[in-house]
Coordinates of C-alpha atoms and ligand atoms in Angstrom, one line a residue:
M1 CA 4.3 62.8 0.8
K2 CA 6.0 59.5 -0.2
L3 CA 5.4 60.1 -3.6
T4 CA 7.2 63.6 -3.3
V5 CA 10.2 61.8 -1.5
W6 CA 10.3 59.6 -4.5
R7 CA 10.7 62.9 -7.0
I8 CA 13.3 64.1 -5.1
L9 CA 14.9 60.6 -4.7
C10 CA 14.6 59.9 -8.6
V11 CA 16.4 63.1 -9.8
A12 CA 19.3 62.8 -7.4
A13 CA 19.7 59.3 -8.3
C14 CA 19.6 60.4 -12.0
L15 CA 22.2 62.7 -11.6
A16 CA 24.3 60.3 -9.4
M17 CA 24.0 57.0 -11.9
L18 CA 24.6 58.8 -15.6
A19 CA 28.5 58.8 -15.0
A20 CA 28.8 55.3 -14.2
S21 CA 25.7 54.0 -16.5
Q22 CA 27.4 55.8 -19.4
A23 CA 30.6 54.0 -18.6
C24 CA 28.9 50.7 -18.1
A25 CA 26.6 51.2 -21.9
A26 CA 30.0 52.2 -23.4
A27 CA 31.1 48.8 -22.3
Q28 CA 28.4 47.0 -23.4
E29 CA 28.1 48.2 -27.1
G30 CA 31.8 47.5 -27.1
Q31 CA 33.0 50.6 -27.6
A32 CA 35.2 51.0 -24.8
A33 CA 36.6 47.5 -24.4
A34 CA 39.0 48.8 -21.2
S35 CA 40.8 45.6 -19.8
T36 CA 38.9 46.5 -16.5
A37 CA 35.4 46.8 -18.8
P38 CA 33.6 43.6 -17.8
A39 CA 33.8 40.8 -19.7
K40 CA 30.6 40.2 -22.0
V41 CA 29.7 36.8 -21.1
A42 CA 26.1 35.9 -21.6
P43 CA 24.3 34.1 -18.7
V44 CA 23.9 30.8 -19.1
E45 CA 20.0 29.6 -18.4
H46 CA 19.6 26.2 -16.9
M47 CA 16.6 25.0 -15.8
L48 CA 15.9 23.9 -12.1
G49 CA 13.3 21.1 -11.8
A50 CA 12.8 20.4 -15.6
G51 CA 9.9 18.9 -16.4
T52 CA 8.1 19.3 -13.4
A53 CA 5.1 21.7 -12.8
F54 CA 7.1 23.8 -10.6
A55 CA 10.3 24.3 -13.3
T56 CA 11.9 27.3 -13.2
P57 CA 14.8 28.7 -15.0
Y58 CA 18.5 29.8 -13.3
Y59 CA 21.3 31.7 -15.0
V60 CA 25.1 31.0 -14.5
I61 CA 27.3 34.1 -15.5
D62 CA 30.6 32.9 -15.5
S63 CA 33.2 35.5 -15.8
G64 CA 35.6 32.9 -16.5
K65 CA 38.3 34.3 -14.2
P66 CA 38.9 32.9 -10.3
G67 CA 36.7 34.7 -8.0
P68 CA 33.6 34.4 -5.8
T69 CA 30.6 32.5 -6.2
V70 CA 27.5 34.6 -5.5
M71 CA 23.9 33.2 -5.3
I72 CA 21.3 35.6 -6.1
N73 CA 17.7 34.4 -5.4
G74 CA 13.9 35.9 -6.1
G75 CA 10.4 35.4 -5.9
M76 CA 10.6 32.8 -3.0
H77 CA 7.4 34.3 -2.2
G78 CA 4.6 34.7 -4.9
D79 CA 3.3 38.3 -3.2
E80 CA 7.0 39.8 -3.0
P81 CA 7.2 40.7 -6.7
A82 CA 10.1 43.5 -6.3
G83 CA 12.8 40.5 -5.3
A84 CA 11.8 38.9 -8.3
A85 CA 12.3 41.6 -10.9
A86 CA 15.5 42.8 -9.3
A87 CA 16.8 38.5 -9.7
R88 CA 15.3 39.2 -13.7
Q89 CA 17.1 42.2 -14.1
I90 CA 20.5 41.0 -12.4
R91 CA 20.9 37.8 -14.4
F92 CA 21.8 40.6 -17.3
W93 CA 24.8 42.0 -15.2
T94 CA 28.3 41.3 -16.3
I95 CA 30.9 40.5 -13.9
A96 CA 34.9 40.8 -14.2
R97 CA 35.5 37.8 -11.8
G98 CA 33.6 35.1 -10.4
K99 CA 30.5 33.6 -10.8
L100 CA 27.2 34.7 -10.4
I101 CA 23.8 32.2 -10.1
V102 CA 20.7 34.0 -10.3
L103 CA 17.5 32.2 -9.4
P104 CA 14.8 34.5 -10.1
E105 CA 11.7 33.0 -9.5
A106 CA 12.1 30.3 -7.1
N107 CA 8.4 29.5 -6.6
R108 CA 7.2 30.4 -10.3
L109 CA 3.7 28.8 -9.3
A110 CA 3.2 31.5 -6.3
L111 CA 4.6 34.4 -8.4
E112 CA 1.7 33.6 -11.2
V113 CA -0.7 33.6 -8.8
R114 CA 0.7 36.4 -6.6
T115 CA 0.3 34.9 -3.3
R116 CA 2.8 34.3 -0.5
S117 CA 2.9 30.4 -0.5
T118 CA 2.4 27.4 -3.1
P119 CA -1.4 27.5 -3.9
K120 CA -2.4 24.6 -1.7
A121 CA -4.1 22.1 -4.5
V122 CA -1.2 22.6 -6.7
A123 CA 0.9 21.8 -3.8
A124 CA -0.9 18.9 -2.6
K125 CA -0.1 17.1 -6.1
L126 CA 3.4 17.7 -6.3
G127 CA 3.6 16.3 -2.6
M128 CA 4.7 19.7 -1.2
E129 CA 3.0 20.0 2.9
E130 CA 4.7 22.9 3.4
T131 CA 3.4 25.5 0.8
N132 CA 5.9 28.6 2.5
L133 CA 8.9 27.5 0.1
N134 CA 10.7 29.5 2.9
R135 CA 10.2 27.5 5.6
C136 CA 11.3 24.4 3.8
F137 CA 14.8 24.0 4.1
A138 CA 16.8 22.3 7.0
S139 CA 19.1 23.7 9.4
T140 CA 21.4 20.0 9.6
R141 CA 22.7 18.0 7.5
K142 CA 20.4 15.1 8.9
E143 CA 17.4 16.1 7.9
S144 CA 16.2 16.7 4.1
P145 CA 14.6 19.2 2.5
K146 CA 10.8 19.9 2.5
G147 CA 9.0 19.0 -0.9
P148 CA 10.8 18.7 -4.4
L149 CA 10.8 22.3 -5.0
A150 CA 12.9 23.2 -2.4
A151 CA 15.3 20.0 -3.0
A152 CA 15.6 21.0 -6.2
I153 CA 16.9 24.6 -4.8
W154 CA 18.8 23.0 -2.4
A155 CA 20.3 20.6 -4.7
V156 CA 21.4 23.8 -7.2
L157 CA 22.9 25.6 -4.1
K158 CA 24.9 22.5 -3.3
E159 CA 26.3 22.1 -7.1
V160 CA 27.5 25.9 -7.6
K161 CA 28.8 25.9 -3.8
P162 CA 28.1 29.8 -3.4
E163 CA 30.5 31.5 -0.8
W164 CA 27.4 34.3 -0.4
L165 CA 24.2 34.2 -0.9
V166 CA 21.1 36.9 -1.1
D167 CA 17.9 36.0 -1.0
L168 CA 15.4 38.8 -2.1
H169 CA 12.0 39.7 -0.2
E170 CA 9.7 42.5 0.8
G171 CA 8.0 43.0 4.3
F172 CA 4.9 45.0 4.3
A173 CA 5.9 48.2 6.1
V174 CA 9.6 49.2 7.3
A175 CA 10.9 47.2 10.2
G176 CA 12.5 50.6 11.7
E177 CA 9.1 51.9 12.2
N178 CA 6.8 48.9 12.8
S179 CA 8.5 45.9 14.2
S180 CA 5.5 43.5 13.2
S181 CA 7.3 43.5 9.7
V182 CA 10.5 42.7 8.3
G183 CA 10.2 45.4 5.3
S184 CA 13.6 47.9 4.6
S185 CA 16.0 45.6 6.6
V186 CA 18.8 42.7 5.6
I187 CA 19.0 39.5 8.2
S188 CA 22.7 38.7 8.2
S189 CA 23.2 35.5 9.2
R190 CA 25.8 35.0 11.9
S191 CA 29.1 34.9 10.4
Q192 CA 31.2 38.4 10.9
E193 CA 31.5 38.9 6.9
A194 CA 27.8 38.6 6.1
R195 CA 27.2 41.2 8.8
G196 CA 29.9 43.6 7.8
E197 CA 28.2 43.4 4.4
A198 CA 24.8 43.5 5.2
Q199 CA 25.4 47.0 6.6
A200 CA 27.6 48.6 3.5
M201 CA 24.3 47.1 2.1
V202 CA 22.0 48.8 3.9
D203 CA 23.8 51.9 4.0
E204 CA 24.3 51.6 0.5
V205 CA 20.3 52.3 0.1
N206 CA 19.8 54.3 2.9
A207 CA 22.3 57.0 0.8
T208 CA 19.4 56.9 -1.5
L209 CA 16.3 57.8 0.9
T210 CA 15.3 61.6 2.0
D211 CA 13.0 60.1 4.1
E212 CA 14.0 59.1 7.4
E213 CA 11.1 56.7 8.3
M214 CA 12.2 54.8 5.4
R215 CA 15.6 54.1 6.4
F216 CA 16.7 49.9 6.1
L217 CA 18.1 48.6 9.2
V218 CA 20.4 45.0 9.5
K219 CA 18.7 42.7 11.7
S220 CA 20.2 39.3 12.5
Q221 CA 19.7 35.6 11.6
P222 CA 17.4 34.5 9.0
I223 CA 14.2 32.4 10.3
A224 CA 14.5 28.7 10.9
G225 CA 13.6 26.8 7.8
S226 CA 14.9 29.6 5.4
L227 CA 17.0 29.1 2.3
A228 CA 19.3 31.9 3.7
R229 CA 19.4 30.1 7.6
A230 CA 19.8 26.6 5.8
A231 CA 22.7 27.8 3.8
A232 CA 24.6 29.8 6.7
D233 CA 23.8 26.6 8.9
V234 CA 24.6 23.4 6.8
M235 CA 26.9 25.2 4.1
G236 CA 29.0 28.2 5.8
V237 CA 27.5 30.3 3.4
H238 CA 27.2 34.1 4.2
S239 CA 23.5 34.8 3.6
M240 CA 21.4 37.3 3.8
I241 CA 17.6 38.0 3.6
A242 CA 17.6 41.4 1.7
E243 CA 13.6 42.9 2.3
T244 CA 12.4 45.8 0.5
T245 CA 8.5 47.4 1.8
T246 CA 5.8 47.2 -0.7
G247 CA 3.9 49.7 1.3
D248 CA 2.3 52.5 -2.1
Q249 CA 5.9 52.6 -3.5
P250 CA 6.5 51.9 -7.4
I251 CA 8.0 48.3 -8.0
S252 CA 11.0 49.7 -10.2
L253 CA 12.0 51.8 -6.9
R254 CA 11.8 48.8 -4.8
S255 CA 13.9 46.6 -7.2
R256 CA 16.1 49.1 -8.0
Q257 CA 16.7 49.2 -4.2
H258 CA 17.7 45.6 -4.5
R259 CA 20.1 45.9 -7.0
L260 CA 21.9 48.2 -5.0
M261 CA 22.2 46.1 -2.2
V262 CA 23.5 43.4 -4.4
H263 CA 25.2 45.9 -6.5
R264 CA 27.2 46.8 -3.4
L265 CA 28.2 43.2 -2.4
L266 CA 29.7 42.3 -5.8
A267 CA 31.2 45.3 -5.8
D268 CA 32.9 45.0 -2.4
L269 CA 33.7 41.1 -3.6
K270 CA 35.8 43.3 -6.1
M271 CA 33.5 41.3 -8.8
E272 CA 33.5 45.0 -10.7
P273 CA 29.8 44.8 -11.6
C274 CA 28.4 46.8 -14.4
S275 CA 26.1 49.6 -13.7
V276 CA 23.1 48.9 -11.2
E277 CA 20.7 50.5 -14.0
V278 CA 21.0 47.7 -16.2
V279 CA 17.2 46.3 -15.9
M280 CA 17.6 44.1 -19.3
G281 CA 19.8 42.5 -22.0
D282 CA 19.5 40.1 -25.0
A283 CA 16.3 38.4 -24.9
A284 CA 16.4 36.0 -27.4
G285 CA 14.4 37.3 -30.1
K286 CA 11.7 38.0 -27.5
I287 CA 10.2 41.6 -27.6
R288 CA 11.4 43.6 -24.4
V289 CA 8.7 46.0 -23.0
A290 CA 9.7 48.5 -20.4
I291 CA 6.4 50.0 -18.3
Y292 CA 6.8 53.2 -16.9
D293 CA 6.2 53.6 -13.0
G294 CA 7.3 56.7 -12.0
E295 CA 5.6 58.9 -10.3
G296 CA 2.1 59.9 -11.8
A297 CA 2.1 56.2 -13.6
H298 CA -0.8 54.1 -11.8
Q299 CA 0.7 51.1 -9.9
G300 CA -1.8 48.4 -10.7
L301 CA 0.0 45.3 -12.3
S302 CA -2.9 44.4 -14.6
I303 CA -0.8 45.0 -17.7
D304 CA 2.3 42.9 -16.8
H305 CA -0.1 39.8 -16.0
K306 CA -1.5 40.2 -19.5
L307 CA 1.8 40.8 -21.6
V308 CA 3.9 38.0 -19.3
D309 CA 1.3 35.6 -20.1
G310 CA 1.8 36.1 -23.9
S311 CA 5.3 34.1 -24.1
D312 CA 6.8 36.4 -26.9
M313 CA 7.3 39.4 -24.1
L314 CA 10.2 40.2 -21.3
V315 CA 8.5 42.9 -19.4
E316 CA 10.2 45.1 -16.4
R317 CA 9.1 48.2 -14.5
I318 CA 11.2 50.9 -14.7
G319 CA 11.4 54.5 -13.4
P320 CA 12.9 57.7 -13.9
P321 CA 16.6 56.5 -12.5
E322 CA 16.9 53.7 -15.0
L323 CA 15.1 55.7 -17.9
G324 CA 17.8 58.3 -17.0
A325 CA 21.0 56.0 -17.2
G326 CA 19.6 55.0 -21.1
A327 CA 18.0 52.0 -19.9
L328 CA 15.8 52.0 -22.8
A329 CA 18.5 51.2 -25.2
H330 CA 17.5 47.5 -23.9
F331 CA 13.9 48.0 -24.7
D332 CA 11.6 47.8 -27.8
V333 CA 8.3 49.1 -26.3
L334 CA 8.0 51.4 -24.3
I335 CA 4.3 51.3 -22.2
M336 CA 3.5 54.8 -20.6
P337 CA 0.1 53.5 -18.3
G338 CA -2.8 55.3 -17.1
G339 CA -2.3 57.9 -14.2
S340 CA -2.0 61.3 -14.2
A341 CA -0.7 62.8 -17.7
S342 CA 0.9 65.8 -15.9
A343 CA 2.5 63.8 -12.8
E344 CA 3.5 61.5 -15.3
A345 CA 5.2 64.7 -17.3
R346 CA 6.9 66.0 -13.9
S347 CA 8.3 62.7 -12.9
L348 CA 9.6 61.9 -16.3
G349 CA 11.2 66.0 -16.2
L350 CA 12.6 67.4 -19.0
D351 CA 15.0 65.2 -20.0
G352 CA 13.3 62.1 -19.4
R353 CA 10.5 63.6 -22.0
Q354 CA 13.3 64.2 -24.2
T355 CA 14.4 60.6 -23.9
V356 CA 11.2 59.2 -24.6
R357 CA 11.1 61.3 -27.7
Q358 CA 14.5 59.9 -28.9
F359 CA 14.1 56.3 -28.2
V360 CA 10.8 56.1 -30.5
A361 CA 12.4 58.7 -33.3
G362 CA 15.1 56.1 -33.0
G363 CA 13.1 53.2 -33.7
G364 CA 11.1 52.3 -30.5
G365 CA 7.7 51.7 -29.7
Y366 CA 5.6 53.7 -27.2
V367 CA 2.1 52.5 -26.5
G368 CA 0.5 55.1 -24.3
I369 CA -2.9 54.0 -22.4
C370 CA -5.1 56.8 -20.9
A371 CA -2.6 59.1 -19.3
G372 CA -0.4 57.8 -21.6
A373 CA -2.4 58.5 -24.6
Y374 CA -2.9 62.1 -23.3
L375 CA 1.2 62.3 -22.9
G376 CA 1.7 60.5 -26.5
T377 CA -0.4 63.5 -28.6
S378 CA 1.0 66.9 -29.2
T379 CA -1.6 69.1 -27.4
Y380 CA 1.0 70.7 -25.6
Q381 CA 4.8 71.3 -25.6
W382 CA 5.1 69.4 -22.1
Y383 CA 3.5 66.1 -24.0
L384 CA 6.0 63.6 -25.5
G385 CA 4.3 65.0 -29.0
L386 CA 4.4 61.7 -30.9
V387 CA 1.3 61.8 -32.6
N388 CA 0.0 64.4 -34.4
A389 CA -2.6 64.5 -32.7
T390 CA -4.7 66.9 -30.5
V391 CA -6.8 66.6 -27.1
V392 CA -10.5 68.0 -27.1
D393 CA -11.9 67.0 -24.6
G394 CA -11.4 64.4 -21.8
G395 CA -12.8 64.2 -18.1
R396 CA -16.2 62.0 -19.2
G397 CA -15.9 60.0 -15.8
K398 CA -15.4 56.5 -15.3
D399 CA -17.5 53.7 -17.3
V400 CA -17.7 51.0 -19.0
V401 CA -18.2 52.1 -22.4
T402 CA -18.3 50.3 -26.0
M403 CA -15.6 50.8 -28.6
E404 CA -15.7 49.2 -32.3
L405 CA -12.3 48.8 -34.2
T406 CA -11.8 49.9 -37.6
A407 CA -10.6 48.0 -40.7
E408 CA -7.1 49.0 -39.7
G409 CA -7.6 48.3 -36.6
R410 CA -8.8 44.9 -37.4
K411 CA -5.7 44.2 -39.0
L412 CA -3.4 45.1 -36.4
L413 CA -5.5 44.6 -33.1
G414 CA -7.3 41.5 -33.7
E415 CA -10.4 40.6 -35.5
K416 CA -13.4 41.6 -33.6
T417 CA -16.2 43.0 -35.9
A418 CA -18.7 44.1 -33.2
P419 CA -18.7 46.4 -31.0
F420 CA -17.3 45.6 -27.7
E421 CA -17.1 46.7 -24.2
V422 CA -13.9 48.6 -22.7
R423 CA -13.3 50.2 -18.9
Y424 CA -12.9 54.3 -19.6
A425 CA -11.5 56.4 -17.1
N426 CA -11.3 60.0 -18.3
G427 CA -9.1 59.2 -21.0
P428 CA -8.5 61.7 -24.1
I429 CA -10.6 62.4 -27.0
V430 CA -8.5 63.7 -30.0
V431 CA -9.0 65.1 -33.4
P432 CA -5.8 65.4 -35.9
G433 CA -3.5 68.3 -35.1
K434 CA -2.2 70.5 -37.0
R435 CA 2.1 69.4 -36.8
T436 CA 3.3 69.6 -40.4
D437 CA 6.2 67.5 -39.6
L438 CA 4.2 64.6 -38.7
P439 CA 2.0 62.3 -40.6
A440 CA -1.6 61.8 -39.8
Y441 CA -2.7 59.3 -37.2
K442 CA -4.9 56.2 -38.3
E443 CA -7.7 55.4 -36.4
L444 CA -7.8 52.2 -35.0
A445 CA -10.9 52.0 -33.0
V446 CA -13.6 54.2 -32.1
F447 CA -16.0 55.1 -29.3
R448 CA -19.3 53.8 -30.0
T449 CA -21.0 55.6 -26.2
E450 CA -21.9 59.2 -25.8
L451 CA -20.7 59.4 -22.1
E452 CA -23.3 62.8 -20.6
M453 CA -20.9 64.8 -18.6
M454 CA -22.7 67.9 -16.9
D455 CA -19.6 69.8 -17.7
R456 CA -17.9 68.4 -21.2
E457 CA -17.2 69.9 -24.1
P458 CA -20.6 70.9 -25.6
N459 CA -19.2 70.5 -29.4
V460 CA -17.5 67.7 -28.8
Q461 CA -19.2 63.8 -29.6
M462 CA -17.3 61.1 -27.8
N463 CA -19.1 58.7 -30.0
G464 CA -17.6 58.1 -33.2
S465 CA -14.3 59.9 -31.6
P466 CA -11.0 57.6 -32.2
A467 CA -10.2 55.8 -28.7
I468 CA -7.4 54.4 -30.3
V469 CA -4.8 56.1 -32.8
A470 CA -1.7 54.7 -33.9
A471 CA 1.4 56.4 -36.6
T472 CA 5.1 56.2 -37.3
H473 CA 7.4 58.7 -35.9
Q474 CA 10.2 58.9 -37.5
R475 CA 11.7 55.1 -37.4
G476 CA 9.3 54.5 -34.6
R477 CA 6.0 53.7 -33.8
A478 CA 3.7 55.3 -31.4
M479 CA 0.1 54.4 -30.7
C480 CA -2.7 56.1 -28.3
I481 CA -5.0 53.9 -26.5
S482 CA -7.7 56.3 -24.8
P483 CA -9.6 53.4 -22.7
H484 CA -8.1 50.5 -20.6
P485 CA -8.4 47.4 -22.6
E486 CA -5.4 46.2 -19.9
A487 CA -7.6 46.4 -17.3
T488 CA -10.8 45.2 -19.2
T489 CA -10.8 41.1 -19.0
G490 CA -11.0 39.4 -22.7
L491 CA -8.8 42.2 -24.3
E492 CA -5.4 40.5 -23.4
D493 CA -4.8 40.0 -27.1
L494 CA -6.0 43.6 -27.8
V495 CA -3.0 45.1 -25.2
R496 CA -0.4 42.2 -26.6
S497 CA -1.6 43.1 -30.1
A498 CA -0.6 46.8 -29.5
V499 CA 2.8 46.3 -28.1
R500 CA 4.1 43.8 -31.1
W501 CA 2.8 46.3 -33.8
A502 CA 4.7 49.1 -31.6
A503 CA 7.5 46.8 -31.6
G504 CA 7.4 45.9 -35.5
R505 CA 6.5 42.6 -34.6
E506 CA 3.0 42.6 -36.0
S507 CA 1.8 38.8 -36.8
T508 CA 2.6 38.3 -40.7
S509 CA -1.7 38.3 -41.5
A510 CA -1.5 41.9 -39.9
T511 CA -0.6 44.6 -42.8
P512 CA 1.5 47.4 -42.2
L513 CA 0.0 51.1 -41.8
P514 CA -0.7 52.2 -45.1
A515 CA 1.6 54.0 -46.5
A516 CA 0.0 57.2 -46.0
A517 CA 1.2 57.3 -42.5
I518 CA 4.5 56.1 -43.4
P519 CA 7.0 59.4 -43.5
Ligands
ZN601 ZN1 9.1 37.0 1.7

């Protein structure tokens, strides 16, 4: 039910956003520097709590023109990832007047372990008695914030003196359906301005929903101890807590809802924000990785963890709306994760699949894992056709299997000389395809296990068949990984190496694919 809603929503959103995003993309490329285009001002990074264990960056986007100061805050609770993601993405936005202050990962220590509160052992060391960061802020001038992290955040607030503050959170259920959660709501402080704007923000998201049960609503008064409440009570800030609902909804959908709400506020304040679909920008040399999380893509978070841990990458999840609006232009690599290849293809749609093909042909990297590996091959017209491979079997069940890197695989993916275990879940078994317009793939790894399934293709041996294949594709690179190294403890480096190769940034010790594979 929800998946269907997501699909309908995405199609509608794609169409609606195309025009606006094209305008913004043009402005960003500097092709249409009309006087109304947002100023191209890079966010200035500052470090909150510099030198401490809880240090976390915040960003100042200063248009250089007088106007409101708005603070956007995410990651106050570590198990509410969409708020942090949205704030990370918003830091790349441009505005035409005023200032935007963005603190994406307020409680970085909790986000790292995906717990609501600061882990107790760490909190004790840091002198934080109250581990729930959003209960640490004082509602009167006489009291001080509890603990050094809340104090550091409060100090930033006092310094930048925002007129508006939106703190991005998530609930576990839709408040309109389940009063024990605050999901899908904007909790407004008491000022009339805040209440009016909270309603506008809610309306903005509701216009994208087709399911009545998912509707957002306005609630009153942020809880005592919250940053939003303290900002309103002590500094007179028009503040609100915006809440999406986790449920089984993709992160890209939830973070987009957050962006829609913030975008509405900035637009109403006449700050002329760029497109709501801008989710990435200049990354100072880091590899910018998009993980597809539209319908059909598995929603597990293991990939994010393993990549974010590598400090040379920025990772965001994107769905059909962002893809349709041209967001891939700001990424180096697209990961198509496991799930269902046919469902992924369906949610991408004809246009989405063409967008991915163009992205890779134009120099982008593609890493397909399991379902994403099927999609990367040329087996069917409706696959992406990035690699000259044909799937001859899959569906061998789920198990831990062994695979072995080839000599070329060891150069690109790490010096593992012996076969090793990897999770496998019905990944594709491929043979060379018959396309004449694509180079032959290179085998980077082969299976060393034979999974005996009742209904498997009798003529296809899994043992010895390729587990990982890769090839250049016009100006880009594509890799198809049949098993699940991203879900196998100990293979984190292999996944990162795959992404680095796809981005054309393999380490200098690795040699590029042999010339035979390069057209
Ligand atoms: Zn929260």
